Coordinates of N, CA and C in Angstrom, one line a residue:
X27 N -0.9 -4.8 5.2 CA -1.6 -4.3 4.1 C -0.8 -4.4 2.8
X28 N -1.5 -5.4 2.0 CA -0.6 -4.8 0.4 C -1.5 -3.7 -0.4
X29 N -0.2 -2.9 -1.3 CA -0.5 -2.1 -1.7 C 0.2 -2.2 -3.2
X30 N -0.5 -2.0 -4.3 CA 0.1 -1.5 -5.3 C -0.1 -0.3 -6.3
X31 N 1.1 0.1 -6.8 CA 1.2 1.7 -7.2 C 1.0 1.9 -8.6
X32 N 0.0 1.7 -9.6 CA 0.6 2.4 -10.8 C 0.1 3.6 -11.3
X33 N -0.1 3.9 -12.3 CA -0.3 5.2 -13.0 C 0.5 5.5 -14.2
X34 N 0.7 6.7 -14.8 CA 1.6 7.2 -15.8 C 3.0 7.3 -15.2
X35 N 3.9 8.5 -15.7 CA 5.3 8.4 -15.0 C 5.1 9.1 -13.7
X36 N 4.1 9.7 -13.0 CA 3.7 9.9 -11.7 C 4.6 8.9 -10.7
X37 N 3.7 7.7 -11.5 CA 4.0 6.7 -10.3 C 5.4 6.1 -10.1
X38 N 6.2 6.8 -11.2 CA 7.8 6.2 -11.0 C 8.3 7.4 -10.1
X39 N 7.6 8.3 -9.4 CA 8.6 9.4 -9.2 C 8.7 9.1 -7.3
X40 N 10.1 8.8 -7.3 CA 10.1 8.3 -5.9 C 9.6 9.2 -4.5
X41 N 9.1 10.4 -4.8 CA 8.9 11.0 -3.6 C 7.6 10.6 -3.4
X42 N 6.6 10.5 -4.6 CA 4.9 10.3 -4.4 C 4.9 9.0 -4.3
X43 N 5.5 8.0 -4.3 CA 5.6 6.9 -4.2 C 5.7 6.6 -2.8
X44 N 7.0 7.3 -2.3 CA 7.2 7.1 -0.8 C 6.1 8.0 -0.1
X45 N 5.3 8.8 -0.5 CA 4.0 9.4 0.4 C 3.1 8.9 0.1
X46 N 2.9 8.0 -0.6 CA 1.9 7.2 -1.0 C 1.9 5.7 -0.1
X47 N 3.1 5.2 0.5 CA 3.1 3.9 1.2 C 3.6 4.7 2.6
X48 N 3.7 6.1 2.8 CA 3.5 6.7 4.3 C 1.9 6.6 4.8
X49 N 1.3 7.2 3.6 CA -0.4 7.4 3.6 C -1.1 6.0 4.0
X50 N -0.4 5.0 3.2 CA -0.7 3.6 3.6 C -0.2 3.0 4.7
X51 N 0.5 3.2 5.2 CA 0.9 3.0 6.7 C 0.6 3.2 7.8
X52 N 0.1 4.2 7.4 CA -1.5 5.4 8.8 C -2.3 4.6 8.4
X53 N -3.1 4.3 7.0 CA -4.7 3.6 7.2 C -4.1 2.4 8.1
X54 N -3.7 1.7 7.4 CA -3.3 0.6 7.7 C -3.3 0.4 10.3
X55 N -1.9 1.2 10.2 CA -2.3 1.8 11.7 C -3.2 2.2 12.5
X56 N -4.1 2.6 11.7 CA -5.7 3.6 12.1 C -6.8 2.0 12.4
X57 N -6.6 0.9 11.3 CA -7.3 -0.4 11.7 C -6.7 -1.7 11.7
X58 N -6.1 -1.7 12.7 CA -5.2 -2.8 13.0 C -5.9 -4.1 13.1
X59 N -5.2 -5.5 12.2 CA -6.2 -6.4 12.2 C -7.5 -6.4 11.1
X60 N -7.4 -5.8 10.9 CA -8.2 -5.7 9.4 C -7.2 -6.1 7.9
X61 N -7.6 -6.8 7.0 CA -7.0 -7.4 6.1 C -7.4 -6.4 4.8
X62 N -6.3 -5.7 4.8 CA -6.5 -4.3 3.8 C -5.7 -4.9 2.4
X63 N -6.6 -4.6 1.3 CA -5.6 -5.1 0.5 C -5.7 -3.4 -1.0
X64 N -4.6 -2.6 -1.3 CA -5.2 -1.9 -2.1 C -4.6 -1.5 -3.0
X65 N -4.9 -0.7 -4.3 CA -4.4 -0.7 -5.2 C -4.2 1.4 -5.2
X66 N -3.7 1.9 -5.7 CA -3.7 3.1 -5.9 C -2.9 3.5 -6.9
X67 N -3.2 4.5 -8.0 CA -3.3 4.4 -9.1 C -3.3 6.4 -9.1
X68 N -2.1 7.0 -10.0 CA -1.6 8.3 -9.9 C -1.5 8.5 -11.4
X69 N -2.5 9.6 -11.8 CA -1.7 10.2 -13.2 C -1.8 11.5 -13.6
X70 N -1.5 12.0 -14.4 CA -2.0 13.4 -14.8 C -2.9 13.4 -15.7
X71 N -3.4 14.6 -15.7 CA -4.8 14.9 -16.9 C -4.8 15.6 -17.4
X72 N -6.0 16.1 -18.2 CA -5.7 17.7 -18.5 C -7.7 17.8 -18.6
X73 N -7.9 18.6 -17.9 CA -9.6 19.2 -17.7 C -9.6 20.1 -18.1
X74 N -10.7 20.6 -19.5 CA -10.6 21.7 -19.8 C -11.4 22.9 -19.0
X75 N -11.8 22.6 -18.2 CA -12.4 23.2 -17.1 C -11.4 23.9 -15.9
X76 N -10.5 23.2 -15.5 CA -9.8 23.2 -14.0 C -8.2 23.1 -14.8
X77 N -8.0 22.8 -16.1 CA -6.2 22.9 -16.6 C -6.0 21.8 -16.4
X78 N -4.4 21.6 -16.2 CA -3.4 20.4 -15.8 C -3.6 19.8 -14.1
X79 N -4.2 18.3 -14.1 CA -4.9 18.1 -12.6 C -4.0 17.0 -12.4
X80 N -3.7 16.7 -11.5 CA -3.2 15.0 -10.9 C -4.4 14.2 -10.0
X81 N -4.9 12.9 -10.9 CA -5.9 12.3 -10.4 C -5.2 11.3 -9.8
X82 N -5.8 11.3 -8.1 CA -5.4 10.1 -7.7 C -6.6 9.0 -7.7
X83 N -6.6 7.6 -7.5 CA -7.7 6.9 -7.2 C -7.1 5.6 -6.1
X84 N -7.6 5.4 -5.3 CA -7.3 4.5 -4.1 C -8.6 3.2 -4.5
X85 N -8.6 2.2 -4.5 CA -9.5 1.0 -4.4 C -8.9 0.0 -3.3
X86 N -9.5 -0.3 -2.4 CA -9.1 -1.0 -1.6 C -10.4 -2.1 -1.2
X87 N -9.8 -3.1 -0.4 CA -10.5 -4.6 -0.6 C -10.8 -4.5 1.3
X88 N -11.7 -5.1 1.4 CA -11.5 -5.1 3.4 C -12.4 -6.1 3.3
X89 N -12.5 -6.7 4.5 CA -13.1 -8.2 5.0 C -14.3 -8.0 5.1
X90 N -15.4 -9.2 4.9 CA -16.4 -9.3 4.7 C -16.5 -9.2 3.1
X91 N -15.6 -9.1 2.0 CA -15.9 -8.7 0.7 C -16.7 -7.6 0.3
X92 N -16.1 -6.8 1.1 CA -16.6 -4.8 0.9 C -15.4 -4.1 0.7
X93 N -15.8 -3.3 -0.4 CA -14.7 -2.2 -1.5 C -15.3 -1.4 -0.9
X94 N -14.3 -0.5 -1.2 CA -13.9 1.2 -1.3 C -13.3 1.2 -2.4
X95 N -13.6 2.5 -3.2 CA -13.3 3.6 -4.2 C -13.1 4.8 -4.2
X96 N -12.0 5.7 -4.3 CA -12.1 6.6 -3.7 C -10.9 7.9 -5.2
X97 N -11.9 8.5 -5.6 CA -10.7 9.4 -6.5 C -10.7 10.4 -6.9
X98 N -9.9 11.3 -6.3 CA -9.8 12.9 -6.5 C -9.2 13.6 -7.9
X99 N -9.5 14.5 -8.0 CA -8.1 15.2 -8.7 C -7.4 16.9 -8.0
X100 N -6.8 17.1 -8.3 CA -6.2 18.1 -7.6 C -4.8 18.9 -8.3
X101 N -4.4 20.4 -7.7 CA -3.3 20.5 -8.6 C -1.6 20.3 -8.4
X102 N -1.5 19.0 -7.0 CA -0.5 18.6 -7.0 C -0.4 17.0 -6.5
X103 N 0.1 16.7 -6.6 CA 0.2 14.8 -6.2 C -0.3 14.9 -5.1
X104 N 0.7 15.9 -4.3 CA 0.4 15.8 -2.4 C -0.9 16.2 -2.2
X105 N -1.7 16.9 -2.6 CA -3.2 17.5 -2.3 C -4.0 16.6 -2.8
X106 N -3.7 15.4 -3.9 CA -5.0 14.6 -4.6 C -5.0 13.1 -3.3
X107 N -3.1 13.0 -3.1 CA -2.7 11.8 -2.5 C -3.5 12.2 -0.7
X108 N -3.1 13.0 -0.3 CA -3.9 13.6 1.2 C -5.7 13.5 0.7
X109 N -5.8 14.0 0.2 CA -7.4 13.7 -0.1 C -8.2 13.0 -0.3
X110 N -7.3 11.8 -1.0 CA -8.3 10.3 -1.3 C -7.7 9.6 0.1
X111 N -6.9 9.6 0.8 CA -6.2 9.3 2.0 C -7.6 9.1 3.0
X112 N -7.3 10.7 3.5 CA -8.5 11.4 4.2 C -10.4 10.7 3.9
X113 N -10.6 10.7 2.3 CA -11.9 10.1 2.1 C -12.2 8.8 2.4
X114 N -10.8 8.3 2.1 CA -11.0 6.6 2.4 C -11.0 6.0 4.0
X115 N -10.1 6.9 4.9 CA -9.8 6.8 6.4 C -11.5 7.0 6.7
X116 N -12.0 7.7 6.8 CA -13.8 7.8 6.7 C -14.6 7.0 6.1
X117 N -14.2 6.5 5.0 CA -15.1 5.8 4.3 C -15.4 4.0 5.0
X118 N -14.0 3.5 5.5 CA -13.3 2.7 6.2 C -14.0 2.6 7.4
X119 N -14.0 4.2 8.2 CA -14.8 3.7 9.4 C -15.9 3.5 9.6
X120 N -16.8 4.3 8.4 CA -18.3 4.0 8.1 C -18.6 2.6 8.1
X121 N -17.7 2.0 6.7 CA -18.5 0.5 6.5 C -17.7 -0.4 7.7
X122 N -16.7 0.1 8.6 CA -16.4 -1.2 10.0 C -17.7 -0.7 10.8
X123 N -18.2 0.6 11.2 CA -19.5 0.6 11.8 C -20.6 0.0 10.9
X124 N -20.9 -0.3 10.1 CA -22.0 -0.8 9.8 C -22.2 -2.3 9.5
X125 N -20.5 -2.7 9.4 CA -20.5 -4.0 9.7 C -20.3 -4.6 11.1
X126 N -20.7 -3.6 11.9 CA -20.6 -4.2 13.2 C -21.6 -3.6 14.4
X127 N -22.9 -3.5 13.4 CA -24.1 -2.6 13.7 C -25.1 -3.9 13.6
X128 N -25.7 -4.7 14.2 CA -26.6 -5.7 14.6 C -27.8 -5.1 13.7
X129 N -28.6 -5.5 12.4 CA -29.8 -5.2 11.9 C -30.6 -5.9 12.7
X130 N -31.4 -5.3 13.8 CA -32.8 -6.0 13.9 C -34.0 -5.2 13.2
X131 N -35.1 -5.9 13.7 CA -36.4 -6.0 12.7 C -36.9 -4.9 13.6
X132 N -38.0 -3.8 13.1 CA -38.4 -2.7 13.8 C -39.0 -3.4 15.2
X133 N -39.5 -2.6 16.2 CA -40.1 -2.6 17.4 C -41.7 -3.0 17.2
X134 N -41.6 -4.2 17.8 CA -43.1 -5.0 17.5 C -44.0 -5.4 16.2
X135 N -42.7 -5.6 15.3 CA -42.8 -6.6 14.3 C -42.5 -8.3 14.7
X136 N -43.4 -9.0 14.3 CA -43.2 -10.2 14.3 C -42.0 -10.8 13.5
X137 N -41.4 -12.1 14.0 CA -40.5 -11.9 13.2 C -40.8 -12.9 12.0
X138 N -42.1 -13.8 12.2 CA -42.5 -14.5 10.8 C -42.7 -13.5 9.8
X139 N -43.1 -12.5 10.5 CA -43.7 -11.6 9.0 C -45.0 -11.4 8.9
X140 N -45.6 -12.0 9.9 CA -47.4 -12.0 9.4 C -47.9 -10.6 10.9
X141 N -49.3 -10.3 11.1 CA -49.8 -9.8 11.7 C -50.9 -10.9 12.0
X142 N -51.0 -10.5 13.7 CA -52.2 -10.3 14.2 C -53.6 -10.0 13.3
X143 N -54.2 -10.8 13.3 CA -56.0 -9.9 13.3 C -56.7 -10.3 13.8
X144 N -57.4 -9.3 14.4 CA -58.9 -9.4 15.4 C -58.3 -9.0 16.9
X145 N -58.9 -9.1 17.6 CA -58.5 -9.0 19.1 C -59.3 -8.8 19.9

């Protein structure tokens, strides 16, 4: 899985950095064989609502050409970074089940499309 880090000076601070490619190392182990490619992106804010927040945002790329987006804010790196972690590990297994969920056509539909009439 590649990953890259940016953000404000968040993203130079070596400990959120190193829990940020721990985080990536679990998805990554959680779907083995899947071609993960993602970007994750740390900064601070300020909400006049909620104060001083750290927003994380995770974007990641997976096969078949289906994204995920995924971005919290929170009031420490570790709580925003665990969170969008957590959303995306779910969000991940959703779209592998649906990409590997057979669409058929309802029960006793034709499959040209037309009906029957008369009988």
């Amino acid at each position: 899985m590649l990953i890259k880090i940016g953000g404000d000076t968040l993203a130079l601070d070596g400990d959120i950095r190193r829990h940020i490619e721990t985080e990536v190392a679990k998805l990554a182990a959680r779907f083995p064989g899947e071609d993960l490619e993602a970007q994750a992106t740390i900064q601070e804010e300020f909400d006049p609502l909620h104060g001083h927040r750290v927003r994380c945002e995770l974007s990641a790329k997976i096969a078949h050409g289906r994204q995920i987006v995924v971005r919290d804010a929170r009031k420490t790196a570790k709580e925003a970074i665990d969170q969008v972690f957590g959303l995306a590990r779910r969000n991940l297994r959703r779209t592998r089940s649906q990409i590997s969920i057979p669409r058929t056509p309802p029960h006793g539909a034709l499959s040209t499309g037309t009906r029957a009439i008369g009988g």
